[in-house]
Amino acid sequence: MPAQPVLLVRIRQLLTLRSSVPGPRRGRQLQELDILEDGAVLCLGGKIVSVGKTKDALRDPWLKKNRKKVLEIDCSGKVVLPGFVDAHTHPAFVVPRLVDFEKRIAGASYEEIAEAGGGIRSSVQAVRSASKQEIAAKVLSALQEMAWLGTTTVEAKSGYGLSVEAEIKSLEAIRAAAARWPGTVVPTLLGAHVVPKEFQGRSQKYVELVCQEMIPQAARRKLAQFVDVFCDRGAFSAGEMETIFTCAREHGLKLRAHVCQLSETGLAPFLRFQPASFDHMDHVRDEDIRELARHDTVATLVPGANHFLGLPDYPPARRLIDAGVPVSLATDFNPGSSPTASMPFVLSLACTHMKMSPAEALAAATINGAWSLRLAERKGSIEPGKDADLAAFAVSDYREIPYWVAADHSAFTVLQGALLGGARQEKH
Ligand code: NIG
Ligand code: FE
């Protein structure tokens, strides 16, 4: 059913994120939100058709004729921004990892837990035994929670199946969930998350399986747009990442990778693959930062993982931004290191622990998230022609979104023209 036309009026602060500068936002550009006061946005057929001041919007001849057909929402006292683009999530899991959680509280590290049989591998059995429908239901509930918190585009990885069958089933589950959600889902094959138990000591053989079976099937059936690799201590080597990147590119899939989360990996040699994003980046080298500043690969930072793992240090956002690297922010929603679906919470972490300003954090979570998914033509800013993806918050200043830590001030969300919520009191 086509979405009803929606008109938002009297918006106290409308953060359009428009810019005439091409490419992902870097340096000072990340602070430019392009705010309109008393703003209005008209959405038709799932697209944004006009953006401006309320008084101008109400004078529009089309609107004058069709006002009765339009769902008009008074946004006085609210902030409206582009829906968050959460460019890094792992929703295809079945059970939370509560034992890992308790072990960590008792003093074990993420890597120690993984070495002792916990970690990513311990999520695999449940995914292998689950039906596609069960996994899809879990993914859908995560997507719904994200939408209530203002997220309208979600990158969703497989990565807890670690066999051809279970990885493909996870991608099918992501597709099934996406079909029942009004927002936009970008599926990613993360077959190379870790080496599964049955391939222990034979990682080359597992990489062959990823390259000879998982990637070709995912590409042929259009189940994934991206291929991701966890390249780090305890996961895959730089050489293995190169093999996987080469194969993924041959199959026409776009590239992203988990890098420098636990240890350093030299990134410059991989820029020739033009990855859309390098994620985590806690241990990125200075010389790679200089190189990244000259490319369009986005550094997607996921401070939810640092927070949940209780780490003293956070990704070096200031070094990256000040050097001119485009930075985005994402939840890394997953059962082991970051069980949060909340972009507003991630914004708070980015401001407090990574010293990003509220404006930088908001741009990183919207337009640069869109760049990180190569979707900036359609997502990440409020401009005529772009998808009608909007997040409204019941606050009067955008800085309150990261300021009210772990709060839920989202008022309603518009996902490709479809309204979720409508009034704060209807929400819960
Ligand atoms: O991004 N680092 C690898 N992958 C996830 C963790 C997944 C898990 O522990 O289940 C991450 O932090
Ligand atoms: Fe991750």
PDB file of C-alpha atoms and ligand atoms in Angstrom, residues 88 90 157 190 193 228 258 280 302 332 334 337, ligand 2:
ATOM      1  CA  HIS A  88      27.123  -1.973  11.385  1.00  0.00           C
ATOM      2  CA  HIS A  90      24.862  -8.313  13.727  1.00  0.00           C
ATOM      3  CA  LYS A 157      25.308  -9.056   8.869  1.00  0.00           C
ATOM      4  CA  LEU A 190      30.093 -12.153   7.283  1.00  0.00           C
ATOM      5  CA  HIS A 193      33.578 -13.833  11.284  1.00  0.00           C
ATOM      6  CA  ASP A 228      32.671  -8.302   5.600  1.00  0.00           C
ATOM      7  CA  HIS A 258      36.232  -5.286  11.036  1.00  0.00           C
ATOM      8  CA  HIS A 280      36.163  -0.401  14.891  1.00  0.00           C
ATOM      9  CA  VAL A 302      31.271   1.487  17.312  1.00  0.00           C
ATOM     10  CA  ASP A 332      27.465  -2.868  16.313  1.00  0.00           C
ATOM     11  CA  ASN A 334      25.383  -8.059  18.627  1.00  0.00           C
ATOM     12  CA  SER A 337      30.251  -7.032  22.520  1.00  0.00           C
TER      13      SER A 337
HETATM   14 FE    FE B   2      30.830  -5.996  14.504  1.00  0.00          FE
END
